[in-house]
Amino acid sequence: MKAESPEIVAPDNQPHGQQPHWRKEFPIDSPQDDYRSRRDFTKLMVITSFAFMVGQAWIVLLSRLRRARGEAPLQDIASVDELPVGGAKLFDYPGPGEACLLVRVSQGQFVAYGQKCTHLSCPVIPKPEAQRLHCPCHEGSFDLLTGQPLAGPPRRPLPRISLSVRGNRIYASGVQKGVI
Amino acid sequence: MRIANFSRSQRMPIVQGILCIVSVIAVMQLWLFTTTMEAYLGGDESFVLPAALASLVCLGLNLGLFHYLRALDR
């Protein structure tokens, strides 16, 4: 049996002799226990701080990769006659797997946006009759003509694809600053 | 006063103070991270690098404080 030690302080601050039997057998120094738990929590917070730093470095890396990709290529996406007014067409731009939407809003006007909602990347659906692009996941809406968020959780506009019409063909010619 | 001279009762407020400072710095880093991510996704990359440097400074401060804390135990 361990002898009473003046350095060991029980949680209730009572003398060693008044402690229950189990605590006499396994005495725990309460202040030291508190000290260690705070020190270990501080260690956890430092590790968390390191994780945030890694996250920042990851954003820098993504930024560099985005710049390294350079200008988006010119890509033939549709013919003018292919879409009726209010019609839409899906295409991948600037690379495969990066879905975008081309919408004919009037006889002579086309718009194109990245299809990923800027909230949680659900695909948006064109609703030309309401002049909106709708995200069914969380009921978000974007303006069809500008890509600006109108309703729901999205706060950033959809990335707009620059278009150029040459003869009867519509070309995607770049991505305006945005998510893609 | 040298670190080794602190008594146990003196070390407790020190560790609590350091814990508070480290926590505040970590919360600042969280705010910095979310703001930077939001700006990056919005296409604004102008302060990605300065934010990363600021976060690095915060990490340095935290590591320094933690180093001091470890020195208390020696």
CSV table of C-alpha atoms in Angstrom, one decimal:
chain,number,residue,atom,x,y,z
A,1,MET,CA,0.0,0.0,0.0
A,2,LYS,CA,1.3,3.4,-1.0
A,3,ALA,CA,2.3,5.7,1.9
A,4,GLU,CA,0.6,9.0,2.2
A,5,SER,CA,2.4,11.7,0.3
A,6,PRO,CA,2.0,15.4,1.1
A,7,GLU,CA,2.4,16.2,-2.6
A,8,ILE,CA,-0.7,14.3,-3.6
A,9,VAL,CA,-3.9,16.3,-3.4
A,10,ALA,CA,-7.2,14.6,-3.8
A,11,PRO,CA,-10.0,16.2,-6.0
A,12,ASP,CA,-12.0,17.1,-2.9
A,13,ASN,CA,-8.9,18.6,-1.1
A,14,GLN,CA,-9.5,16.3,1.9
A,15,PRO,CA,-6.6,14.7,3.8
A,16,HIS,CA,-5.4,11.3,2.6
A,17,GLY,CA,-6.8,9.6,5.7
A,18,GLN,CA,-10.4,10.7,4.9
A,19,GLN,CA,-10.3,9.4,1.4
A,20,PRO,CA,-12.2,6.2,0.4
A,21,HIS,CA,-10.2,3.0,0.3
A,22,TRP,CA,-10.0,2.8,-3.5
A,23,ARG,CA,-8.5,6.3,-3.7
A,24,LYS,CA,-5.9,5.4,-1.0
A,25,GLU,CA,-5.0,2.4,-3.2
A,26,PHE,CA,-4.8,4.5,-6.4
A,27,PRO,CA,-4.1,8.0,-5.4
A,28,ILE,CA,-4.3,10.6,-8.2
A,29,ASP,CA,-2.7,14.0,-7.7
A,30,SER,CA,-5.6,16.2,-8.9
A,31,PRO,CA,-3.7,19.5,-9.6
A,32,GLN,CA,-1.1,17.5,-11.6
A,33,ASP,CA,-4.0,15.7,-13.5
A,34,ASP,CA,-5.5,19.1,-14.3
A,35,TYR,CA,-2.1,20.4,-15.4
A,36,ARG,CA,-1.5,17.4,-17.7
A,37,SER,CA,-5.0,17.6,-19.3
A,38,ARG,CA,-4.6,21.3,-20.1
A,39,ARG,CA,-1.1,20.7,-21.5
A,40,ASP,CA,-2.4,17.9,-23.7
A,41,PHE,CA,-5.3,20.0,-24.9
A,42,THR,CA,-2.8,22.8,-25.7
A,43,LYS,CA,-0.9,20.1,-27.7
A,44,LEU,CA,-4.1,19.3,-29.6
A,45,MET,CA,-4.7,22.9,-30.4
A,46,VAL,CA,-1.1,23.2,-31.8
A,47,ILE,CA,-1.8,20.2,-34.0
A,48,THR,CA,-5.0,21.8,-35.1
A,49,SER,CA,-3.0,25.0,-35.9
A,50,PHE,CA,-0.7,22.9,-38.0
A,51,ALA,CA,-3.6,21.4,-39.9
A,52,PHE,CA,-4.9,24.9,-40.7
A,53,MET,CA,-1.4,25.8,-42.0
A,54,VAL,CA,-1.5,22.7,-44.2
A,55,GLY,CA,-4.9,23.8,-45.5
A,56,GLN,CA,-3.5,27.2,-46.4
A,57,ALA,CA,-0.6,25.6,-48.2
A,58,TRP,CA,-3.1,23.4,-50.1
A,59,ILE,CA,-5.0,26.5,-51.3
A,60,VAL,CA,-1.7,28.1,-52.5
A,61,LEU,CA,-0.9,24.9,-54.4
A,62,LEU,CA,-4.4,24.9,-56.0
A,63,SER,CA,-3.9,28.5,-56.9
A,64,ARG,CA,-0.5,27.8,-58.6
A,65,LEU,CA,-2.0,24.8,-60.5
A,66,ARG,CA,-4.8,27.0,-61.7
A,67,ARG,CA,-2.4,29.6,-63.0
A,68,ALA,CA,-0.2,26.9,-64.6
A,69,ARG,CA,-3.2,25.7,-66.7
A,70,GLY,CA,-3.1,29.0,-68.5
A,71,GLU,CA,-5.7,30.3,-70.8
A,72,ALA,CA,-8.7,28.0,-71.5
A,73,PRO,CA,-8.7,26.8,-75.1
A,74,LEU,CA,-11.2,27.7,-77.9
A,75,GLN,CA,-13.7,25.0,-78.2
A,76,ASP,CA,-16.5,24.4,-80.6
A,77,ILE,CA,-19.6,23.6,-78.6
A,78,ALA,CA,-22.7,23.9,-80.7
A,79,SER,CA,-24.2,25.3,-83.9
A,80,VAL,CA,-26.5,28.3,-83.7
A,81,ASP,CA,-29.4,26.3,-85.2
A,82,GLU,CA,-29.0,23.4,-82.8
A,83,LEU,CA,-30.8,25.2,-79.9
A,84,PRO,CA,-34.3,26.6,-79.9
A,85,VAL,CA,-34.9,29.7,-77.8
A,86,GLY,CA,-35.0,28.4,-74.2
A,87,GLY,CA,-33.1,25.3,-75.2
A,88,ALA,CA,-30.0,24.2,-73.3
A,89,LYS,CA,-27.0,22.0,-74.1
A,90,LEU,CA,-24.4,20.4,-71.8
A,91,PHE,CA,-20.7,20.4,-72.7
A,92,ASP,CA,-17.4,19.8,-71.0
A,93,TYR,CA,-15.2,22.9,-70.7
A,94,PRO,CA,-12.3,23.7,-70.3
A,95,GLY,CA,-11.5,20.0,-69.7
A,96,PRO,CA,-13.3,16.7,-69.6
A,97,GLY,CA,-15.6,16.2,-66.6
A,98,GLU,CA,-16.1,19.9,-66.1
A,99,ALA,CA,-19.7,20.2,-67.1
A,100,CYS,CA,-21.1,23.5,-68.4
A,101,LEU,CA,-24.5,24.6,-69.6
A,102,LEU,CA,-25.1,26.5,-72.8
A,103,VAL,CA,-28.5,28.2,-72.8
A,104,ARG,CA,-30.2,30.2,-75.6
A,105,VAL,CA,-32.0,33.0,-73.9
A,106,SER,CA,-33.3,34.8,-77.0
A,107,GLN,CA,-33.0,34.6,-80.7
A,108,GLY,CA,-29.6,36.2,-80.7
A,109,GLN,CA,-28.3,35.7,-77.2
A,110,PHE,CA,-26.5,32.7,-75.7
A,111,VAL,CA,-25.1,32.3,-72.2
A,112,ALA,CA,-23.0,29.6,-70.7
A,113,TYR,CA,-22.1,28.8,-67.1
A,114,GLY,CA,-20.3,26.1,-65.2
A,115,GLN,CA,-23.0,23.6,-64.1
A,116,LYS,CA,-21.7,23.1,-60.5
A,117,CYS,CA,-23.7,25.0,-57.9
A,118,THR,CA,-21.4,27.3,-55.9
A,119,HIS,CA,-22.9,26.0,-52.7
A,120,LEU,CA,-22.2,22.3,-52.7
A,121,SER,CA,-21.5,21.5,-56.4
A,122,CYS,CA,-24.8,20.0,-57.3
A,123,PRO,CA,-25.6,20.3,-61.0
A,124,VAL,CA,-27.9,23.3,-61.7
A,125,ILE,CA,-30.9,23.0,-64.1
A,126,PRO,CA,-31.9,25.7,-66.5
A,127,LYS,CA,-35.4,27.2,-66.1
A,128,PRO,CA,-35.5,29.7,-69.0
A,129,GLU,CA,-39.2,30.4,-68.5
A,130,ALA,CA,-38.3,31.8,-65.0
A,131,GLN,CA,-35.0,33.3,-66.2
A,132,ARG,CA,-33.2,31.2,-63.7
A,133,LEU,CA,-30.8,28.4,-63.2
A,134,HIS,CA,-32.1,26.2,-60.4
A,135,CYS,CA,-30.2,24.0,-58.0
A,136,PRO,CA,-32.6,21.3,-56.7
A,137,CYS,CA,-30.4,20.1,-53.8
A,138,HIS,CA,-31.0,23.1,-51.6
A,139,GLU,CA,-33.4,25.2,-53.6
A,140,GLY,CA,-30.7,27.7,-54.8
A,141,SER,CA,-31.3,29.9,-57.8
A,142,PHE,CA,-29.1,31.9,-60.1
A,143,ASP,CA,-30.0,34.6,-62.6
A,144,LEU,CA,-29.9,33.2,-66.1
A,145,LEU,CA,-28.5,36.4,-67.7
A,146,THR,CA,-25.7,37.1,-65.1
A,147,GLY,CA,-25.2,33.9,-63.1
A,148,GLN,CA,-25.6,35.9,-59.9
A,149,PRO,CA,-27.2,34.0,-56.9
A,150,LEU,CA,-30.8,35.0,-56.4
A,151,ALA,CA,-32.1,32.6,-53.7
A,152,GLY,CA,-31.1,29.8,-51.4
A,153,PRO,CA,-27.7,29.1,-49.9
A,154,PRO,CA,-25.3,30.0,-52.8
A,155,ARG,CA,-23.4,33.2,-52.2
A,156,ARG,CA,-21.1,33.2,-55.2
A,157,PRO,CA,-22.0,33.5,-58.9
A,158,LEU,CA,-21.7,30.7,-61.3
A,159,PRO,CA,-18.5,30.8,-63.3
A,160,ARG,CA,-19.4,32.3,-66.6
A,161,ILE,CA,-18.0,30.8,-69.9
A,162,SER,CA,-17.1,33.4,-72.5
A,163,LEU,CA,-18.7,32.6,-75.8
A,164,SER,CA,-18.0,33.8,-79.3
A,165,VAL,CA,-20.2,33.1,-82.4
A,166,ARG,CA,-18.4,32.6,-85.7
A,167,GLY,CA,-20.6,32.0,-88.6
A,168,ASN,CA,-23.0,29.3,-87.6
A,169,ARG,CA,-20.8,27.9,-84.8
A,170,ILE,CA,-20.7,28.8,-81.1
A,171,TYR,CA,-17.3,28.6,-79.4
A,172,ALA,CA,-16.4,28.6,-75.7
A,173,SER,CA,-13.3,30.9,-75.4
A,174,GLY,CA,-12.6,31.2,-71.7
A,175,VAL,CA,-13.8,31.0,-68.1
A,176,GLN,CA,-14.4,34.2,-66.2
A,177,LYS,CA,-13.1,34.2,-62.7
A,178,GLY,CA,-14.9,31.7,-60.7
A,179,VAL,CA,-14.9,28.2,-59.4
A,180,ILE,CA,-13.7,26.2,-62.4
B,1,MET,CA,12.9,34.0,-13.4
B,2,ARG,CA,14.1,30.8,-14.9
B,3,ILE,CA,11.5,28.3,-16.1
B,4,ALA,CA,12.8,25.6,-13.7
B,5,ASN,CA,12.1,27.8,-10.7
B,6,PHE,CA,8.3,27.8,-11.2
B,7,SER,CA,6.4,25.8,-8.5
B,8,ARG,CA,3.5,23.6,-9.4
B,9,SER,CA,1.0,26.1,-8.3
B,10,GLN,CA,2.7,28.8,-10.5
B,11,ARG,CA,2.8,26.5,-13.5
B,12,MET,CA,-1.0,26.0,-13.6
B,13,PRO,CA,-1.9,29.7,-14.4
B,14,ILE,CA,0.9,29.7,-17.0
B,15,VAL,CA,-0.4,26.6,-18.8
B,16,GLN,CA,-3.9,28.1,-18.7
B,17,GLY,CA,-2.8,31.4,-20.1
B,18,ILE,CA,-0.8,29.6,-22.9
B,19,LEU,CA,-3.8,27.4,-23.6
B,20,CYS,CA,-6.0,30.5,-24.0
B,21,ILE,CA,-3.5,32.2,-26.4
B,22,VAL,CA,-3.0,29.1,-28.4
B,23,SER,CA,-6.8,28.6,-28.7
B,24,VAL,CA,-7.4,32.2,-29.9
B,25,ILE,CA,-4.6,31.9,-32.5
B,26,ALA,CA,-6.1,28.6,-33.7
B,27,VAL,CA,-9.5,30.2,-34.1
B,28,MET,CA,-7.9,33.1,-36.0
B,29,GLN,CA,-6.4,30.5,-38.3
B,30,LEU,CA,-9.7,28.9,-38.8
B,31,TRP,CA,-11.2,32.3,-39.8
B,32,LEU,CA,-8.3,32.9,-42.1
B,33,PHE,CA,-8.7,29.5,-43.7
B,34,THR,CA,-12.4,29.8,-44.4
B,35,THR,CA,-12.0,33.4,-45.7
B,36,THR,CA,-9.2,32.4,-48.0
B,37,MET,CA,-11.1,29.4,-49.3
B,38,GLU,CA,-14.1,31.5,-49.9
B,39,ALA,CA,-12.1,34.1,-51.8
B,40,TYR,CA,-10.2,31.5,-53.8
B,41,LEU,CA,-13.5,29.8,-54.9
B,42,GLY,CA,-14.8,33.2,-55.8
B,43,GLY,CA,-11.9,33.7,-58.1
B,44,ASP,CA,-9.9,36.2,-56.0
B,45,GLU,CA,-6.4,34.8,-55.5
B,46,SER,CA,-4.7,38.1,-54.6
B,47,PHE,CA,-4.3,37.3,-50.9
B,48,VAL,CA,-3.9,33.5,-51.0
B,49,LEU,CA,-0.1,33.8,-50.4
B,50,PRO,CA,-0.3,36.5,-47.7
B,51,ALA,CA,-2.9,34.5,-45.9
B,52,ALA,CA,-0.7,31.4,-46.0
B,53,LEU,CA,2.2,33.4,-44.6
B,54,ALA,CA,0.0,34.8,-41.8
B,55,SER,CA,-1.1,31.3,-41.0
B,56,LEU,CA,2.6,30.2,-40.9
B,57,VAL,CA,3.3,33.0,-38.4
B,58,CYS,CA,0.4,31.9,-36.3
B,59,LEU,CA,1.7,28.3,-36.3
B,60,GLY,CA,5.2,29.6,-35.4
B,61,LEU,CA,3.7,31.5,-32.4
B,62,ASN,CA,1.8,28.4,-31.3
B,63,LEU,CA,4.9,26.2,-31.6
B,64,GLY,CA,6.9,28.7,-29.6
B,65,LEU,CA,4.4,28.7,-26.9
B,66,PHE,CA,4.2,24.9,-26.9
B,67,HIS,CA,7.9,24.7,-26.7
B,68,TYR,CA,7.9,27.0,-23.6
B,69,LEU,CA,5.2,24.7,-22.1
B,70,ARG,CA,7.3,21.7,-22.6
B,71,ALA,CA,10.3,23.5,-21.0
B,72,LEU,CA,8.1,23.9,-17.9
B,73,ASP,CA,8.1,20.1,-17.4
B,74,ARG,CA,11.8,19.6,-17.7
